[in-house]
Amino acid sequence: MPDADTLIAWYGTAAPAPASRLLVAGALVAELVEGNLRAIRFGGTEVLRAVAYVVRDADWGTLAPAIADLRIEEREGEFTVRYTGHCVSTSGATLSYRVAIRGAEDGTLAFDAEAEARGGFETNRCGFCVLHPIRHLAGRPVTIEHGDGSIEETRMPDLIEPWQPFKDIRAITHEVRRGLSATCRLEGDTFEMEDQRNWSDTSYKTYVRPLALPWPYRLPDGAPQRQAVRLAIWGKPMAPATRPASTDAVVLTLGDVSGAMPAIGLVVVPEEVEATVRAAGRLREVAPQSLLFALDPSVGQGPEALHGFARVQALVDAGSVLECVVPGREAPEDELAAIAALVRQAGLKLDAIAVSPAVDRQSTPPGSAWPDCPPLPDVYAAARRAFPGLRLGGGMFSTFTELNRKRPPVAMLDFVTHTTSPIVHAADDRSVMQTLEALPHITRSCRAIIGDKLYRIGPSTIGMRQNPYGSRTMDNPDDDRVCMARWDPRQRGLFAAAWLVGYASQTGEGALDTLTVGALTGDFGLLDEDVSGRVRPVFHVARGLAALAGQARVALGSSHEARVLGVASRDREGRVTLWGANLTDGTQALRIAAPAGSSWDRAVLDASALVEARAGDFPDGSPCLDGRVDLPPYAVVRFRSA
């Protein structure tokens, strides 16, 4: 296991990742992580991404159970797992449950749970979630058996479905690959499915208890709550690989020019103005093309915030966008006219404004009543009148999910915006990196809504900016990996730098106008807060991407996208710059598919280079023939053609 210093270099925290135990029964393989199953495979092919018993609180936070009496037995052709779980709510109510898992070489898997609550336990959801992977399943045929026994032959959604694609599910059958199929049967309650690509998860999630029912709800004291998942796999498994695929070199292949690299933006919030001004030199080093000034008059932000924004604006030559929450207490015309007057008084020179009603910051889940809200056409028309001559943006200041569910009248807008958050449903390292796989699905689905309008994403970081699904973001005082937490320690490690390279790579098909990658300071910042002037590894990636803005984007394919991703551009002289990142905790061999003898300048940012990197100096480059490198865990590499 890596030592504490290495863990901090990678993840920004010495807190270790949860332990994983491999369970094997012939061709059936699964990972046991914190009492749940992940990466369920048969003959080397992924069948299910996860089966988990999940307990959610009233803010949709996930309660971490204390696991006891864990017993694991593995015999030839079979494995069994038994344990007890115990959860305590913030009110002191308790939930205890017993779990039994059995897997067999014939492709059957059973996961049973029996829970009992005491003390008035309130929850938004308590029970099983089953994750089907999106790879090779999006848009493909599936068979749904409903609670009344009826059969529906249908397809998994291709474009991201805003509402539940399937309800009242008893069983789901899908083709895993040619000649191999699986049926997942659910027992003990009513289940339905949501398209988790909405939140950048890489799964279709089948979950217990319809969202149309009231939540939170109270579990009856002392009454057993029994649920079960039964998986049956049949067909011919593939022969085991002669060696692990992870030993193969990852090949990055340069393709044709496809559009331009996006402008890079940073968000500025009122409480970070002073810190941003103090770090003016670092802001100029990043040289973003866009500053996104976030204003929320509904919480009293006004003249002081706008004067602060004007101070920041004067520090750097960048476009200025006002992200303005419309309170909705008065007519949009009056509220936006008042804000426009304050902008003029502050001397803030804007290029664009994005507006969104305050009530739209909170989610309206399926089955819930939409809150009172000024009609979006009225809001947008009022913004046009209050800010004539500026580009007007709309959409959502929260996740793509909310934009997908409440689609704006795009004809009235110049650009559409949304953010993403990778820690809505899971916060472990693998799940966060896996969210990158969902980004092309998001941009393709968004383009189906907005057409050729300018498309802006962000601010998007690992930490959650605002929780649309509860009253707050989650606390994280121990620098852990916490769902829906504002602060995520990986922001200060190599992990965030690698994740940002992957993010820029995977949003390329969306032809973004602007990608806002976080802030200069604060929880989502590029700079450390404890030592003046020290930067985080992600600073170098943000600065590197900003330097490429407007250049021709070169398509870049990866032979193993789960391990290495990259982004490439070509300048006017034909020189190529390529950023690549190792998305894993193991060393990855990488090479660029290029003519033999191709010459590159190569610079690697890894744990060994962090002292200089935190001082603001990216590692020196060195000549490299044929574009080869061994990338340590979460390392970032920059290639420049000679």
JSON list of C-alpha atoms in Angstrom, two decimals, residues 209-364:
[
{"chain": "A", "resi": 209, "resn": "ARG", "atom": "CA", "xyz": [-39.33, 2.73, -4.19]},
{"chain": "A", "resi": 210, "resn": "PRO", "atom": "CA", "xyz": [-40.85, 4.99, -6.86]},
{"chain": "A", "resi": 211, "resn": "LEU", "atom": "CA", "xyz": [-39.94, 8.67, -6.67]},
{"chain": "A", "resi": 212, "resn": "ALA", "atom": "CA", "xyz": [-43.62, 9.55, -7.00]},
{"chain": "A", "resi": 213, "resn": "LEU", "atom": "CA", "xyz": [-44.13, 8.31, -3.43]},
{"chain": "A", "resi": 214, "resn": "PRO", "atom": "CA", "xyz": [-43.52, 10.78, -0.58]},
{"chain": "A", "resi": 215, "resn": "TRP", "atom": "CA", "xyz": [-40.00, 11.24, 0.76]},
{"chain": "A", "resi": 216, "resn": "PRO", "atom": "CA", "xyz": [-38.48, 11.26, 3.25]},
{"chain": "A", "resi": 217, "resn": "TYR", "atom": "CA", "xyz": [-40.52, 8.45, 4.75]},
{"chain": "A", "resi": 218, "resn": "ARG", "atom": "CA", "xyz": [-40.34, 6.65, 8.08]},
{"chain": "A", "resi": 219, "resn": "LEU", "atom": "CA", "xyz": [-39.58, 2.95, 8.37]},
{"chain": "A", "resi": 220, "resn": "PRO", "atom": "CA", "xyz": [-41.87, 1.19, 10.86]},
{"chain": "A", "resi": 221, "resn": "ASP", "atom": "CA", "xyz": [-40.11, 0.21, 14.06]},
{"chain": "A", "resi": 222, "resn": "GLY", "atom": "CA", "xyz": [-39.36, -3.47, 14.40]},
{"chain": "A", "resi": 223, "resn": "ALA", "atom": "CA", "xyz": [-40.95, -4.54, 11.11]},
{"chain": "A", "resi": 224, "resn": "PRO", "atom": "CA", "xyz": [-38.57, -6.61, 8.93]},
{"chain": "A", "resi": 225, "resn": "GLN", "atom": "CA", "xyz": [-37.91, -5.10, 5.49]},
{"chain": "A", "resi": 226, "resn": "ARG", "atom": "CA", "xyz": [-36.82, -7.87, 3.11]},
{"chain": "A", "resi": 227, "resn": "GLN", "atom": "CA", "xyz": [-35.41, -7.36, -0.38]},
{"chain": "A", "resi": 228, "resn": "ALA", "atom": "CA", "xyz": [-33.39, -9.48, -2.80]},
{"chain": "A", "resi": 229, "resn": "VAL", "atom": "CA", "xyz": [-31.59, -9.31, -6.14]},
{"chain": "A", "resi": 230, "resn": "ARG", "atom": "CA", "xyz": [-31.23, -12.46, -8.26]},
{"chain": "A", "resi": 231, "resn": "LEU", "atom": "CA", "xyz": [-28.91, -12.53, -11.26]},
{"chain": "A", "resi": 232, "resn": "ALA", "atom": "CA", "xyz": [-28.89, -15.34, -13.81]},
{"chain": "A", "resi": 233, "resn": "ILE", "atom": "CA", "xyz": [-26.32, -15.40, -16.64]},
{"chain": "A", "resi": 234, "resn": "TRP", "atom": "CA", "xyz": [-26.45, -17.87, -19.48]},
{"chain": "A", "resi": 235, "resn": "GLY", "atom": "CA", "xyz": [-24.53, -18.46, -22.67]},
{"chain": "A", "resi": 236, "resn": "LYS", "atom": "CA", "xyz": [-20.92, -19.10, -23.53]},
{"chain": "A", "resi": 237, "resn": "PRO", "atom": "CA", "xyz": [-18.33, -17.08, -21.59]},
{"chain": "A", "resi": 238, "resn": "MET", "atom": "CA", "xyz": [-15.26, -15.81, -23.36]},
{"chain": "A", "resi": 239, "resn": "ALA", "atom": "CA", "xyz": [-12.02, -17.66, -22.73]},
{"chain": "A", "resi": 240, "resn": "PRO", "atom": "CA", "xyz": [-9.91, -15.99, -20.05]},
{"chain": "A", "resi": 241, "resn": "ALA", "atom": "CA", "xyz": [-7.38, -13.55, -21.42]},
{"chain": "A", "resi": 242, "resn": "THR", "atom": "CA", "xyz": [-3.82, -14.85, -21.55]},
{"chain": "A", "resi": 243, "resn": "ARG", "atom": "CA", "xyz": [-2.66, -11.73, -19.75]},
{"chain": "A", "resi": 244, "resn": "PRO", "atom": "CA", "xyz": [-4.37, -8.74, -18.14]},
{"chain": "A", "resi": 245, "resn": "ALA", "atom": "CA", "xyz": [-5.30, -6.03, -20.61]},
{"chain": "A", "resi": 246, "resn": "SER", "atom": "CA", "xyz": [-3.76, -3.46, -18.27]},
{"chain": "A", "resi": 247, "resn": "THR", "atom": "CA", "xyz": [-0.29, -4.64, -19.31]},
{"chain": "A", "resi": 248, "resn": "ASP", "atom": "CA", "xyz": [-0.84, -3.49, -22.90]},
{"chain": "A", "resi": 249, "resn": "ALA", "atom": "CA", "xyz": [0.48, -0.07, -23.88]},
{"chain": "A", "resi": 250, "resn": "VAL", "atom": "CA", "xyz": [-2.20, 2.55, -24.36]},
{"chain": "A", "resi": 251, "resn": "VAL", "atom": "CA", "xyz": [-2.04, 4.02, -27.84]},
{"chain": "A", "resi": 252, "resn": "LEU", "atom": "CA", "xyz": [-3.15, 7.59, -28.52]},
{"chain": "A", "resi": 253, "resn": "THR", "atom": "CA", "xyz": [-3.98, 8.13, -32.19]},
{"chain": "A", "resi": 254, "resn": "LEU", "atom": "CA", "xyz": [-4.10, 11.60, -33.73]},
{"chain": "A", "resi": 255, "resn": "GLY", "atom": "CA", "xyz": [-6.96, 12.14, -36.16]},
{"chain": "A", "resi": 256, "resn": "ASP", "atom": "CA", "xyz": [-8.42, 14.95, -38.21]},
{"chain": "A", "resi": 257, "resn": "VAL", "atom": "CA", "xyz": [-8.97, 18.53, -37.14]},
{"chain": "A", "resi": 258, "resn": "SER", "atom": "CA", "xyz": [-12.43, 18.92, -35.62]},
{"chain": "A", "resi": 259, "resn": "GLY", "atom": "CA", "xyz": [-13.42, 22.44, -34.62]},
{"chain": "A", "resi": 260, "resn": "ALA", "atom": "CA", "xyz": [-11.54, 24.61, -32.17]},
{"chain": "A", "resi": 261, "resn": "MET", "atom": "CA", "xyz": [-10.37, 24.27, -28.59]},
{"chain": "A", "resi": 262, "resn": "PRO", "atom": "CA", "xyz": [-12.78, 25.98, -26.17]},
{"chain": "A", "resi": 263, "resn": "ALA", "atom": "CA", "xyz": [-12.16, 29.11, -24.19]},
{"chain": "A", "resi": 264, "resn": "ILE", "atom": "CA", "xyz": [-11.20, 28.32, -20.60]},
{"chain": "A", "resi": 265, "resn": "GLY", "atom": "CA", "xyz": [-13.06, 30.07, -17.81]},
{"chain": "A", "resi": 266, "resn": "LEU", "atom": "CA", "xyz": [-12.76, 30.52, -14.06]},
{"chain": "A", "resi": 267, "resn": "VAL", "atom": "CA", "xyz": [-15.62, 31.31, -11.71]},
{"chain": "A", "resi": 268, "resn": "VAL", "atom": "CA", "xyz": [-15.40, 34.11, -9.15]},
{"chain": "A", "resi": 269, "resn": "VAL", "atom": "CA", "xyz": [-17.78, 34.25, -6.17]},
{"chain": "A", "resi": 270, "resn": "PRO", "atom": "CA", "xyz": [-18.09, 37.26, -3.84]},
{"chain": "A", "resi": 271, "resn": "GLU", "atom": "CA", "xyz": [-16.46, 35.53, -0.87]},
{"chain": "A", "resi": 272, "resn": "GLU", "atom": "CA", "xyz": [-13.33, 34.76, -2.94]},
{"chain": "A", "resi": 273, "resn": "VAL", "atom": "CA", "xyz": [-12.79, 38.25, -4.39]},
{"chain": "A", "resi": 274, "resn": "GLU", "atom": "CA", "xyz": [-10.12, 39.30, -1.88]},
{"chain": "A", "resi": 275, "resn": "ALA", "atom": "CA", "xyz": [-8.20, 36.04, -2.23]},
{"chain": "A", "resi": 276, "resn": "THR", "atom": "CA", "xyz": [-8.37, 36.32, -6.01]},
{"chain": "A", "resi": 277, "resn": "VAL", "atom": "CA", "xyz": [-7.06, 39.89, -5.95]},
{"chain": "A", "resi": 278, "resn": "ARG", "atom": "CA", "xyz": [-4.17, 38.83, -3.71]},
{"chain": "A", "resi": 279, "resn": "ALA", "atom": "CA", "xyz": [-3.33, 36.10, -6.23]},
{"chain": "A", "resi": 280, "resn": "ALA", "atom": "CA", "xyz": [-3.45, 38.41, -9.25]},
{"chain": "A", "resi": 281, "resn": "GLY", "atom": "CA", "xyz": [-0.11, 37.16, -10.53]},
{"chain": "A", "resi": 282, "resn": "ARG", "atom": "CA", "xyz": [-1.32, 33.58, -10.62]},
{"chain": "A", "resi": 283, "resn": "LEU", "atom": "CA", "xyz": [-4.52, 34.67, -12.37]},
{"chain": "A", "resi": 284, "resn": "ARG", "atom": "CA", "xyz": [-2.45, 36.25, -15.11]},
{"chain": "A", "resi": 285, "resn": "GLU", "atom": "CA", "xyz": [-0.37, 33.08, -15.40]},
{"chain": "A", "resi": 286, "resn": "VAL", "atom": "CA", "xyz": [-3.48, 31.01, -16.04]},
{"chain": "A", "resi": 287, "resn": "ALA", "atom": "CA", "xyz": [-4.68, 33.66, -18.50]},
{"chain": "A", "resi": 288, "resn": "PRO", "atom": "CA", "xyz": [-8.28, 32.45, -18.76]},
{"chain": "A", "resi": 289, "resn": "GLN", "atom": "CA", "xyz": [-10.33, 33.67, -21.68]},
{"chain": "A", "resi": 290, "resn": "SER", "atom": "CA", "xyz": [-13.44, 34.04, -19.51]},
{"chain": "A", "resi": 291, "resn": "LEU", "atom": "CA", "xyz": [-14.32, 35.10, -15.98]},
{"chain": "A", "resi": 292, "resn": "LEU", "atom": "CA", "xyz": [-17.70, 33.92, -14.72]},
{"chain": "A", "resi": 293, "resn": "PHE", "atom": "CA", "xyz": [-18.95, 36.23, -11.96]},
{"chain": "A", "resi": 294, "resn": "ALA", "atom": "CA", "xyz": [-21.56, 34.42, -9.85]},
{"chain": "A", "resi": 295, "resn": "LEU", "atom": "CA", "xyz": [-24.17, 36.71, -8.30]},
{"chain": "A", "resi": 296, "resn": "ASP", "atom": "CA", "xyz": [-27.10, 35.61, -6.13]},
{"chain": "A", "resi": 297, "resn": "PRO", "atom": "CA", "xyz": [-29.28, 38.58, -5.17]},
{"chain": "A", "resi": 298, "resn": "SER", "atom": "CA", "xyz": [-31.70, 36.20, -3.41]},
{"chain": "A", "resi": 299, "resn": "VAL", "atom": "CA", "xyz": [-29.18, 35.90, -0.54]},
{"chain": "A", "resi": 300, "resn": "GLY", "atom": "CA", "xyz": [-28.41, 39.62, -0.42]},
{"chain": "A", "resi": 301, "resn": "GLN", "atom": "CA", "xyz": [-25.50, 39.83, -2.84]},
{"chain": "A", "resi": 302, "resn": "GLY", "atom": "CA", "xyz": [-25.49, 43.18, -4.62]},
{"chain": "A", "resi": 303, "resn": "PRO", "atom": "CA", "xyz": [-23.36, 46.34, -4.86]},
{"chain": "A", "resi": 304, "resn": "GLU", "atom": "CA", "xyz": [-20.44, 45.10, -2.76]},
{"chain": "A", "resi": 305, "resn": "ALA", "atom": "CA", "xyz": [-20.16, 41.89, -4.75]},
{"chain": "A", "resi": 306, "resn": "LEU", "atom": "CA", "xyz": [-20.34, 43.70, -8.08]},
{"chain": "A", "resi": 307, "resn": "HIS", "atom": "CA", "xyz": [-17.67, 46.22, -7.08]},
{"chain": "A", "resi": 308, "resn": "GLY", "atom": "CA", "xyz": [-15.49, 43.28, -6.09]},
{"chain": "A", "resi": 309, "resn": "PHE", "atom": "CA", "xyz": [-16.06, 41.66, -9.47]},
{"chain": "A", "resi": 310, "resn": "ALA", "atom": "CA", "xyz": [-14.98, 44.89, -11.17]},
{"chain": "A", "resi": 311, "resn": "ARG", "atom": "CA", "xyz": [-11.72, 44.78, -9.21]},
{"chain": "A", "resi": 312, "resn": "VAL", "atom": "CA", "xyz": [-11.04, 41.24, -10.40]},
{"chain": "A", "resi": 313, "resn": "GLN", "atom": "CA", "xyz": [-11.99, 42.13, -13.95]},
{"chain": "A", "resi": 314, "resn": "ALA", "atom": "CA", "xyz": [-9.29, 44.78, -14.02]},
{"chain": "A", "resi": 315, "resn": "LEU", "atom": "CA", "xyz": [-6.58, 42.21, -13.25]},
{"chain": "A", "resi": 316, "resn": "VAL", "atom": "CA", "xyz": [-6.65, 40.23, -16.48]},
{"chain": "A", "resi": 317, "resn": "ASP", "atom": "CA", "xyz": [-7.66, 40.59, -20.12]},
{"chain": "A", "resi": 318, "resn": "ALA", "atom": "CA", "xyz": [-10.60, 38.19, -20.26]},
{"chain": "A", "resi": 319, "resn": "GLY", "atom": "CA", "xyz": [-14.23, 38.22, -21.23]},
{"chain": "A", "resi": 320, "resn": "SER", "atom": "CA", "xyz": [-16.67, 38.79, -18.37]},
{"chain": "A", "resi": 321, "resn": "VAL", "atom": "CA", "xyz": [-19.91, 36.90, -17.87]},
{"chain": "A", "resi": 322, "resn": "LEU", "atom": "CA", "xyz": [-22.41, 37.57, -15.09]},
{"chain": "A", "resi": 323, "resn": "GLU", "atom": "CA", "xyz": [-24.11, 34.42, -13.83]},
{"chain": "A", "resi": 324, "resn": "CYS", "atom": "CA", "xyz": [-27.19, 35.96, -12.25]},
{"chain": "A", "resi": 325, "resn": "VAL", "atom": "CA", "xyz": [-29.78, 34.22, -10.12]},
{"chain": "A", "resi": 326, "resn": "VAL", "atom": "CA", "xyz": [-33.19, 35.88, -10.57]},
{"chain": "A", "resi": 327, "resn": "PRO", "atom": "CA", "xyz": [-34.87, 35.93, -7.12]},
{"chain": "A", "resi": 328, "resn": "GLY", "atom": "CA", "xyz": [-38.46, 35.77, -8.38]},
{"chain": "A", "resi": 329, "resn": "ARG", "atom": "CA", "xyz": [-39.89, 37.92, -5.59]},
{"chain": "A", "resi": 330, "resn": "GLU", "atom": "CA", "xyz": [-40.90, 40.64, -8.02]},
{"chain": "A", "resi": 331, "resn": "ALA", "atom": "CA", "xyz": [-41.45, 40.78, -11.76]},
{"chain": "A", "resi": 332, "resn": "PRO", "atom": "CA", "xyz": [-38.34, 39.68, -13.73]},
{"chain": "A", "resi": 333, "resn": "GLU", "atom": "CA", "xyz": [-38.42, 43.02, -15.55]},
{"chain": "A", "resi": 334, "resn": "ASP", "atom": "CA", "xyz": [-38.03, 44.94, -12.29]},
{"chain": "A", "resi": 335, "resn": "GLU", "atom": "CA", "xyz": [-35.47, 42.63, -10.71]},
{"chain": "A", "resi": 336, "resn": "LEU", "atom": "CA", "xyz": [-33.19, 42.52, -13.74]},
{"chain": "A", "resi": 337, "resn": "ALA", "atom": "CA", "xyz": [-33.45, 46.25, -14.36]},
{"chain": "A", "resi": 338, "resn": "ALA", "atom": "CA", "xyz": [-32.32, 46.85, -10.78]},
{"chain": "A", "resi": 339, "resn": "ILE", "atom": "CA", "xyz": [-29.40, 44.46, -11.19]},
{"chain": "A", "resi": 340, "resn": "ALA", "atom": "CA", "xyz": [-28.38, 46.15, -14.45]},
{"chain": "A", "resi": 341, "resn": "ALA", "atom": "CA", "xyz": [-28.31, 49.50, -12.67]},
{"chain": "A", "resi": 342, "resn": "LEU", "atom": "CA", "xyz": [-26.02, 48.08, -9.99]},
{"chain": "A", "resi": 343, "resn": "VAL", "atom": "CA", "xyz": [-23.72, 46.62, -12.65]},
{"chain": "A", "resi": 344, "resn": "ARG", "atom": "CA", "xyz": [-23.37, 50.05, -14.25]},
{"chain": "A", "resi": 345, "resn": "GLN", "atom": "CA", "xyz": [-22.72, 51.71, -10.89]},
{"chain": "A", "resi": 346, "resn": "ALA", "atom": "CA", "xyz": [-19.99, 49.18, -10.13]},
{"chain": "A", "resi": 347, "resn": "GLY", "atom": "CA", "xyz": [-18.25, 49.82, -13.45]},
{"chain": "A", "resi": 348, "resn": "LEU", "atom": "CA", "xyz": [-18.38, 46.13, -14.34]},
{"chain": "A", "resi": 349, "resn": "LYS", "atom": "CA", "xyz": [-18.04, 45.71, -18.11]},
{"chain": "A", "resi": 350, "resn": "LEU", "atom": "CA", "xyz": [-19.82, 42.59, -19.28]},
{"chain": "A", "resi": 351, "resn": "ASP", "atom": "CA", "xyz": [-19.67, 40.60, -22.49]},
{"chain": "A", "resi": 352, "resn": "ALA", "atom": "CA", "xyz": [-22.51, 38.26, -21.56]},
{"chain": "A", "resi": 353, "resn": "ILE", "atom": "CA", "xyz": [-25.07, 37.45, -18.91]},
{"chain": "A", "resi": 354, "resn": "ALA", "atom": "CA", "xyz": [-26.62, 34.12, -17.97]},
{"chain": "A", "resi": 355, "resn": "VAL", "atom": "CA", "xyz": [-29.84, 34.12, -15.97]},
{"chain": "A", "resi": 356, "resn": "SER", "atom": "CA", "xyz": [-31.80, 31.46, -14.09]},
{"chain": "A", "resi": 357, "resn": "PRO", "atom": "CA", "xyz": [-34.74, 31.69, -11.67]},
{"chain": "A", "resi": 358, "resn": "ALA", "atom": "CA", "xyz": [-33.77, 31.00, -8.06]},
{"chain": "A", "resi": 359, "resn": "VAL", "atom": "CA", "xyz": [-36.26, 28.14, -7.73]},
{"chain": "A", "resi": 360, "resn": "ASP", "atom": "CA", "xyz": [-34.55, 26.27, -10.57]},
{"chain": "A", "resi": 361, "resn": "ARG", "atom": "CA", "xyz": [-31.48, 25.74, -8.43]},
{"chain": "A", "resi": 362, "resn": "GLN", "atom": "CA", "xyz": [-33.43, 23.00, -6.65]},
{"chain": "A", "resi": 363, "resn": "SER", "atom": "CA", "xyz": [-34.38, 19.83, -8.46]},
{"chain": "A", "resi": 364, "resn": "THR", "atom": "CA", "xyz": [-37.96, 18.92, -9.27]}
]
